[in-house]
Coordinates of C-alpha atoms in Angstrom, one line a residue:
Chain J
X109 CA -13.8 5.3 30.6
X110 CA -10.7 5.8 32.8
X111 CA -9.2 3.2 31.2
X112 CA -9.6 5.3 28.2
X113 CA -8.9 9.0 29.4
X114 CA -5.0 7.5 30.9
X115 CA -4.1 6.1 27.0
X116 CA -4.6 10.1 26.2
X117 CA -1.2 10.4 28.1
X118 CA 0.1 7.5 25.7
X119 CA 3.5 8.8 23.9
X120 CA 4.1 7.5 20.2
X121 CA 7.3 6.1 20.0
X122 CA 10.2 8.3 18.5
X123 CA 12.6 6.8 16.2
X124 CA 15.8 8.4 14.8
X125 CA 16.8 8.2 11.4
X126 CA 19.4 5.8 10.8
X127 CA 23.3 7.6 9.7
X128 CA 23.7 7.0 5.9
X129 CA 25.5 3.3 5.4
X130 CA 28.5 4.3 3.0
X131 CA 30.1 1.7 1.0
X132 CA 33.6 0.2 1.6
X133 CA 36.1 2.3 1.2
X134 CA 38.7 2.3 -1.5
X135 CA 41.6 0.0 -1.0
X136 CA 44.2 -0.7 -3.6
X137 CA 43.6 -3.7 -6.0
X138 CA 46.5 -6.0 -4.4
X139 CA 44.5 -5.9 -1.0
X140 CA 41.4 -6.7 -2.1
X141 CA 42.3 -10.4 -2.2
X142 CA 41.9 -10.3 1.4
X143 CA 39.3 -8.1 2.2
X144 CA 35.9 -9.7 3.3
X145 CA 33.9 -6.8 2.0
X146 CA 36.1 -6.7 -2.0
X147 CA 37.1 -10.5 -2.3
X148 CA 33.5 -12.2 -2.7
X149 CA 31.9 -13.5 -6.4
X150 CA 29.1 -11.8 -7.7
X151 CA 27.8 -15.1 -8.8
X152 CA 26.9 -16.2 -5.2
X153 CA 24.1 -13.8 -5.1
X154 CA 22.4 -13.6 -8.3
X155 CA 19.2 -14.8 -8.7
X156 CA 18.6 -18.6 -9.4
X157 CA 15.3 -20.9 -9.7
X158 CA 14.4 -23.3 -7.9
X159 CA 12.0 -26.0 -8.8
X160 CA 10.4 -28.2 -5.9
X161 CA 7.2 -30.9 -7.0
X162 CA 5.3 -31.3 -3.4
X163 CA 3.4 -34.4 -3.2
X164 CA -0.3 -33.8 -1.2
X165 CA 0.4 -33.5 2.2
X166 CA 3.8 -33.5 1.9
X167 CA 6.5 -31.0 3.9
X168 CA 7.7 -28.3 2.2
X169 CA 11.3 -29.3 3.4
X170 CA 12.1 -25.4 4.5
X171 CA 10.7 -23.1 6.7
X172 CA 10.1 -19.5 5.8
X173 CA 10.1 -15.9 7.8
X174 CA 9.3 -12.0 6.8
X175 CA 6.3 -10.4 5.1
X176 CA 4.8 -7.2 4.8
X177 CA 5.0 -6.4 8.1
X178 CA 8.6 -6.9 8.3
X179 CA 8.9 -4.7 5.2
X180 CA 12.3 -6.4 4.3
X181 CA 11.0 -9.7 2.1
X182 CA 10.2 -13.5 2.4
X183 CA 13.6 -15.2 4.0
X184 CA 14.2 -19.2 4.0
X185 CA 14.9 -19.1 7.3
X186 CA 15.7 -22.9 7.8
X187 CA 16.1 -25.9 5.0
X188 CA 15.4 -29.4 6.2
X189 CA 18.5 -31.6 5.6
X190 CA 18.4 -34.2 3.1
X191 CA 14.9 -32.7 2.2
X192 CA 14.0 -32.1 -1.9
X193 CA 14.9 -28.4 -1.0
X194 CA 18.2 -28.9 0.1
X195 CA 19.4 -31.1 -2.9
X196 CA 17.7 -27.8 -4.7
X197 CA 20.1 -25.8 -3.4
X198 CA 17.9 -23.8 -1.3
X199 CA 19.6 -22.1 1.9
X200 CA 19.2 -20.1 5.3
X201 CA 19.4 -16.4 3.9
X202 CA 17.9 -16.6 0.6
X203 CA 15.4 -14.1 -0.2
X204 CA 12.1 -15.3 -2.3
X205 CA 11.6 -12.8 -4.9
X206 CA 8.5 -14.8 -6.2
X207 CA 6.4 -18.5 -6.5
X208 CA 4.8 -19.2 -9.2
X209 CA 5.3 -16.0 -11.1
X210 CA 3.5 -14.8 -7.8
X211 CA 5.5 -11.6 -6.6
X212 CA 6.8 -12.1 -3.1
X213 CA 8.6 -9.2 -2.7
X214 CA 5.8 -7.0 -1.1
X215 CA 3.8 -10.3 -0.2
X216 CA 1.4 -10.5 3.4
X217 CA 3.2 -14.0 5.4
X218 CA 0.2 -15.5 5.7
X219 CA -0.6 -15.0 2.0
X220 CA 3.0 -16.3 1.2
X221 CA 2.7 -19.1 3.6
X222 CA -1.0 -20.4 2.1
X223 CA 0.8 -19.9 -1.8
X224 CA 3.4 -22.5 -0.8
X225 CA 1.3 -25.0 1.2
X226 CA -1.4 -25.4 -1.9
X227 CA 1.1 -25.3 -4.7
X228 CA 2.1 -29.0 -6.1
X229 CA 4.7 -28.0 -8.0
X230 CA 6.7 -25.0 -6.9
X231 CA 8.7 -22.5 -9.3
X232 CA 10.3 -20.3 -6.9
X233 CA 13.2 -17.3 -7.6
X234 CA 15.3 -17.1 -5.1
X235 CA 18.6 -14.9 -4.2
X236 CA 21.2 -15.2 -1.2
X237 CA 20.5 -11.5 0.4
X238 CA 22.2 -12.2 4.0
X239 CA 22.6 -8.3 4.6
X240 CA 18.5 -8.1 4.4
X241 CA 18.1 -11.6 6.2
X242 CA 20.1 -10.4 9.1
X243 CA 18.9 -7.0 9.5
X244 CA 15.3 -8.5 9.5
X245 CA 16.6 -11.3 12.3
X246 CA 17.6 -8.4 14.1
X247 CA 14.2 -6.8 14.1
X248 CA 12.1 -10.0 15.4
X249 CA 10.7 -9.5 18.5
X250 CA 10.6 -12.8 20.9
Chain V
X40 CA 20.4 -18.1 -16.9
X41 CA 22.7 -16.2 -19.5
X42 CA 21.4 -12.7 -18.5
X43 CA 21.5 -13.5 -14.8
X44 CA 25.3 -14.1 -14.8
X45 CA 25.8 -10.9 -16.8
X46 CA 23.7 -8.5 -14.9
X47 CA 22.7 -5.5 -17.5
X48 CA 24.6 -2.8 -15.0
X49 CA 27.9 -5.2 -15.7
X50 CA 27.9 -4.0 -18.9
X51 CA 27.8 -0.2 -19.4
X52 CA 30.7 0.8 -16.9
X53 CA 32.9 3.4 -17.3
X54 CA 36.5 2.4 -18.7
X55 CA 37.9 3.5 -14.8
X56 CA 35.5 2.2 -12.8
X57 CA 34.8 -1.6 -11.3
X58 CA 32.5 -3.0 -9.1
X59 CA 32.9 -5.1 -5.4
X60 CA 30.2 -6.9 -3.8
X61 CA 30.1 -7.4 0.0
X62 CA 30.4 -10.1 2.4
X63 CA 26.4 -10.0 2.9
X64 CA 25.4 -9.5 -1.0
X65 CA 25.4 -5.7 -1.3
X66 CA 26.9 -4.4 -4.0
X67 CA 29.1 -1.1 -4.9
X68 CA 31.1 0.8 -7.4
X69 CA 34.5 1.9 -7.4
X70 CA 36.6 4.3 -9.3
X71 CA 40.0 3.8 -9.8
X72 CA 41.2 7.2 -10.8
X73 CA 40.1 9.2 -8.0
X74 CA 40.4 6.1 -5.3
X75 CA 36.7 6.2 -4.2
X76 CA 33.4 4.3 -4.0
X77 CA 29.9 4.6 -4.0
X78 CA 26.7 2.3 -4.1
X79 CA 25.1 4.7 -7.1
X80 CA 26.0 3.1 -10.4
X81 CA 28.0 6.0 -12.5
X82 CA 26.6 5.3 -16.0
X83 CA 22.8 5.0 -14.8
X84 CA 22.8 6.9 -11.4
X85 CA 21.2 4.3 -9.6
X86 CA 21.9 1.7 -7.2
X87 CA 21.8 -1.8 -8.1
X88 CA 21.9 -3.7 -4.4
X89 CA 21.8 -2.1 -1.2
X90 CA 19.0 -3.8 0.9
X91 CA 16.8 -1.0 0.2
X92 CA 14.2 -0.8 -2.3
X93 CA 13.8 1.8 -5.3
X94 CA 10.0 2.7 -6.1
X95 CA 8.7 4.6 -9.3
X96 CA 8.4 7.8 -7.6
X97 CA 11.4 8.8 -6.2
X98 CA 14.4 10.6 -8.2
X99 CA 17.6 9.2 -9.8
X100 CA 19.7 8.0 -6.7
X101 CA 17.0 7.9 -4.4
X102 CA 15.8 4.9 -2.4
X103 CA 13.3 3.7 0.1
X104 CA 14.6 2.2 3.7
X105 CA 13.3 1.8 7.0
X106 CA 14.0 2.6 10.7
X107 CA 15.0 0.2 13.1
X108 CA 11.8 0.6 14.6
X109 CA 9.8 0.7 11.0
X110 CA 9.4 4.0 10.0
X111 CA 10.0 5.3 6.2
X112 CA 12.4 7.4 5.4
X113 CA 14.5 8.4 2.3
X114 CA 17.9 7.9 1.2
X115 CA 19.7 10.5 -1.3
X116 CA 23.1 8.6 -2.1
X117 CA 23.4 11.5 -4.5
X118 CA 24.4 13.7 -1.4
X119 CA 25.3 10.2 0.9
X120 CA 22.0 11.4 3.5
X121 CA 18.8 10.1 5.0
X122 CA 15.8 11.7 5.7
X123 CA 12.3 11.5 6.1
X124 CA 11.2 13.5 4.1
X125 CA 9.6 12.7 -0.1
X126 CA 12.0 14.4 -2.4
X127 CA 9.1 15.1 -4.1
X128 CA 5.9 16.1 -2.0
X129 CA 8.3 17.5 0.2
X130 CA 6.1 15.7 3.0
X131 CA 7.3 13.0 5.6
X132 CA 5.8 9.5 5.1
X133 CA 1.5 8.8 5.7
X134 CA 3.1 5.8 6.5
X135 CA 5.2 7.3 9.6
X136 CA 1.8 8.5 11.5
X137 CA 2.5 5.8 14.0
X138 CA 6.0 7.3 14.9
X139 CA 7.3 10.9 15.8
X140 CA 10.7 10.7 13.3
X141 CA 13.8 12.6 15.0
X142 CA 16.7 13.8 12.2
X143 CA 18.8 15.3 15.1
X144 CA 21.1 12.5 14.7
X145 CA 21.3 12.7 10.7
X146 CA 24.5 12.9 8.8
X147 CA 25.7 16.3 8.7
X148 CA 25.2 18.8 6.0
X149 CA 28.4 19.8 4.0
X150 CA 28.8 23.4 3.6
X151 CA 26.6 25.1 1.6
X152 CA 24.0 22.9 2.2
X153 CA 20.8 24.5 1.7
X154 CA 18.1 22.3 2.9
X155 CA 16.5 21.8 6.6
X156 CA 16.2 19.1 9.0
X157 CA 12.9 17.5 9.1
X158 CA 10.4 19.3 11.4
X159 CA 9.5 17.1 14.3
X160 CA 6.1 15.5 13.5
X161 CA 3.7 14.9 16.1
X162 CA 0.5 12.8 15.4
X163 CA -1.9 12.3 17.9
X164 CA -2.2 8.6 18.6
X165 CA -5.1 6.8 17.5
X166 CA -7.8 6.0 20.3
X167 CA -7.2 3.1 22.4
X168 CA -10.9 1.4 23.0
X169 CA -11.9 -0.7 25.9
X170 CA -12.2 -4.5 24.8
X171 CA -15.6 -4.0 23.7
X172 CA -14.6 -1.6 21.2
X173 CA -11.8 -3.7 19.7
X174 CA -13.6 -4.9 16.8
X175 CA -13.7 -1.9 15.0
X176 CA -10.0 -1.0 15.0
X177 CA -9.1 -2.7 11.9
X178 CA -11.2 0.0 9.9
X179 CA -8.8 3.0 11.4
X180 CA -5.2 4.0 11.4
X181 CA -4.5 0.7 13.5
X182 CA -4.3 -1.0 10.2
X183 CA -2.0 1.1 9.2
X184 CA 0.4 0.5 12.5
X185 CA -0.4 -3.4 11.8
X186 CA 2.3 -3.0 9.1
X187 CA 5.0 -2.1 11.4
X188 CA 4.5 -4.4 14.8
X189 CA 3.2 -7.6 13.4
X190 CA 3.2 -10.3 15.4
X191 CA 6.3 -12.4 17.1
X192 CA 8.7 -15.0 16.1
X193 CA 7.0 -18.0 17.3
X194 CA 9.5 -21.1 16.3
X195 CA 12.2 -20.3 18.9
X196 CA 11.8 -20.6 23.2
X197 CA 10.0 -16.9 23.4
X198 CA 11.9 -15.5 26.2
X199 CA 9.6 -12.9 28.0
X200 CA 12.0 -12.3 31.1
X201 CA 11.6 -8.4 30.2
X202 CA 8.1 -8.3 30.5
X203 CA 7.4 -9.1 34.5
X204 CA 4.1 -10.0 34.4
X205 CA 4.9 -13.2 31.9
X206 CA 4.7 -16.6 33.4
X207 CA 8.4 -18.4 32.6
X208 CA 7.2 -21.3 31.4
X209 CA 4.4 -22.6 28.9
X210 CA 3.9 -26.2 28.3
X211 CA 2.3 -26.3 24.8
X212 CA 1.9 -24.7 21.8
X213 CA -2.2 -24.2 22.5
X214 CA -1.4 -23.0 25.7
X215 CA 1.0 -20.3 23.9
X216 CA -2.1 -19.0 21.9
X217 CA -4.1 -18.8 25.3
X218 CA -1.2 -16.7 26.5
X219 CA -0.7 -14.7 24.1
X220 CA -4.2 -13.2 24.3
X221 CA -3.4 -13.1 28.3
X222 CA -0.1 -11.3 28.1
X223 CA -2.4 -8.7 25.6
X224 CA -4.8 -8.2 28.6
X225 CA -2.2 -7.7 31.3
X226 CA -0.3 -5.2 28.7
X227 CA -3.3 -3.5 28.4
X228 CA -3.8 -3.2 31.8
X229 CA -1.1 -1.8 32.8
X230 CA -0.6 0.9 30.5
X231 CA -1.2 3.9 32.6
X232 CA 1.5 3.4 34.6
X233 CA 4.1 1.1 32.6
X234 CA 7.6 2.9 31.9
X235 CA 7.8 3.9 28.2
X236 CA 9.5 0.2 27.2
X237 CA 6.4 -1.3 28.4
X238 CA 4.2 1.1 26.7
X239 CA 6.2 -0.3 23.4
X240 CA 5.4 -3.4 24.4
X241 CA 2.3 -3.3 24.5
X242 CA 1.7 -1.5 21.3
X243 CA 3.6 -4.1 19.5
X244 CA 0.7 -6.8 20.9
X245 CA -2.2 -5.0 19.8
X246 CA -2.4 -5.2 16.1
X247 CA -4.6 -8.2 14.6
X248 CA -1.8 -10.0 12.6
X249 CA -0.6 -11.2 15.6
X250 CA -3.7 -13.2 16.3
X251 CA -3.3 -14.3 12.3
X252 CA 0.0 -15.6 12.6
X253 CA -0.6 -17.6 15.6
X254 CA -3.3 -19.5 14.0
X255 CA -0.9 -19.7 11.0
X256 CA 1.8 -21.2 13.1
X257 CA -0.9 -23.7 14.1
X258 CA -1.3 -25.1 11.0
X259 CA 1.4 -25.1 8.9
X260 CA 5.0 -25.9 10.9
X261 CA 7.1 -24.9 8.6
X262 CA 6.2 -21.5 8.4
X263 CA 7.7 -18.6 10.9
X264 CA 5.7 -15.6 12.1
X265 CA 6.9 -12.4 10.2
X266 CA 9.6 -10.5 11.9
X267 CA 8.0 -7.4 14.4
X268 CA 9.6 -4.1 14.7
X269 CA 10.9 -3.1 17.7
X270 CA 9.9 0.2 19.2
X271 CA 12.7 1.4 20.9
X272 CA 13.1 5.1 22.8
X273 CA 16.4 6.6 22.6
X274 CA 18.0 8.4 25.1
X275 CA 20.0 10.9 24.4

């Protein structure tokens, strides 16, 4: 019971709300050539499919990282070289918007993790989201 | 494919406005004629990419983001501000319980602003039980905080140097999962008189998923634990 009655002194943790994030600011149209934040293709991070067929007891080929509990997504956070997913395409910083017609957007890791393991043939959306991917890096806890 | 490379928001802008898209993915709008940006699209109102997430129940230009640390809050790009509190309800977060949220370091209001900074919300903490009584926490508001902590990155060298009473080394990955439940006790233990980072610490070991992902880890290599919040005090 002391061990109890000294957790009543316990503090919650106070957070402060973050500054609003504006955009980039207006430059004029010859500059933007070589701005890093105005001089990138939309193209790059549209959504695209990716289709993997995973013999039994093969390796996925790519390792994964996020979840609910990280409240920012499901993040291929490495891709085997040479590996099925890597002639797919598939890269560090792409976010997994669903499997299988499986929503992964809101999706628990460990349910994510058990979808990808028992699925033989994989129909996954994917977009490259490295703003999200970083900000959720930033956030693990070693 | 068609419709992906032609996104729908593409389509309906305004004869002076044109789009850019960051280095990391995000994207925003930009009006010629009056030399400005924003992330809200100006046909719809809304914002197309921004990392943050739009749900049903919020207003035109309104989105969902999260603390550092994990807490909810709201973001009006109508008025370019954050707060915690639902433009709707009018009510901070359920979600937020775990955390006391401070606005003093908002944005400012421009002139004329009429509205208040969020009151500071105190909630008292949930009980922590002795060990005997562990089992029943997943019923109360710890499942709640489960969302926020989760468990560690397991797939790099953990590097507990911070946290004294952690051995340097560990030899194997079994021994890991022994340790982690050890490092738990000794947090536990020394609660009463650990500075407030350690107190942090140790609430980011208690929540069940952290025992989950372990096992998770064990299993299947390819997988990495889900990313933890970090419970950090700031000092002013």
């Amino acid at each position: 019971m002391e061990q109890k009655n000294s957790y009543d002194d316990y503090q919650l943790p106070v957070v402060f709300l973050p500054s609003y994030e504006n955009p980039p600011a207006w430059i004029a149209p010859q500059d933007r050539v070589h701005h890093p934040d105005y001089n990138n293709e939309l193209s790059q991070f549209l959504p695209r499919t990716i289709v993997l067929k995973k013999p039994p007891g093969a390796q996925l080929g790519f390792n994964i990282r996020g979840g609910k509990a990280s409240q920012l997504g499901i993040f291929i956070s490495k891709v085997v070289p040479d590996s099925d997913a890597h002639r797919a395409g598939l890269q560090e910083g792409d976010q997994v918007l669903s499997v299988n017609d499986v929503d992964f957007q809101d999706i628990e890791h460990s349910r994510a993790v058990e979808i990808l393991k028992t699925a033989r043939e994989i129909l996954m959306r994917v977009r490259f989201f490295p703003y999200n991917y970083q900000r959720q890096k930033e956030r693990t806890v070693h | 494919m068609a419709a992906d490379l032609n996104p729908d928001w593409l389509a309906c802008l305004p004869s002076s406005w044109s789009y850019g898209v960051t280095r990391d993915g995000r994207v925003f709008f930009i009006n010629e004629e009056a030399k400005s940006t924003a992330w809200l699209h100006p046909g719809t109102g809304e914002a197309v990419v921004t990392g943050h997430r739009k749900t049903p129940d919020l207003p035109t230009g309104w989105e969902e983001g999260y603390t550092f640390e994990g807490a909810r809050c709201f973001i009006n790009h109508n008025e370019r501000k954050v707060t915690c509190k639902h433009p709707v309800s009018g009510q901070p977060s359920q979600d937020n319980c775990i955390f006391v949220v401070n606005e003093q370091e908002a944005d400012h209001s421009g002139p004329g602003d009429g509205s208040h900074p969020c009151p500071t919300k105190t909630t008292k903490p949930a009980a922590k039980a002795p060990a005997t009584e562990k089992k029943e926490r997943p019923t109360s508001t710890m499942s709640e905080a489960s969302n926020y902590t989760g468990g560690s990155n397991y797939t790099g060298g953990s590097d507990y140097a911070a946290h004294p009473g952690s051995p340097a080394a560990r030899p194997s990955r079994s021994s890991k999962k022994v340790h982690n439940f050890g490092k738990r006790s000794n947090s536990i233990k020394r609660n009463p008189n650990a500075p407030v980072v350690r107190s942090n610490w140790l609430y980011k070991q208690v929540p069940s998923p952290d025992r989950e992902v372990v096992m998770v880890m064990l299993i299947l290599r390819s997988s990495d634990g889900p990313a933890g919040s970090r419970c950090t005090l700031s000092e002013k």
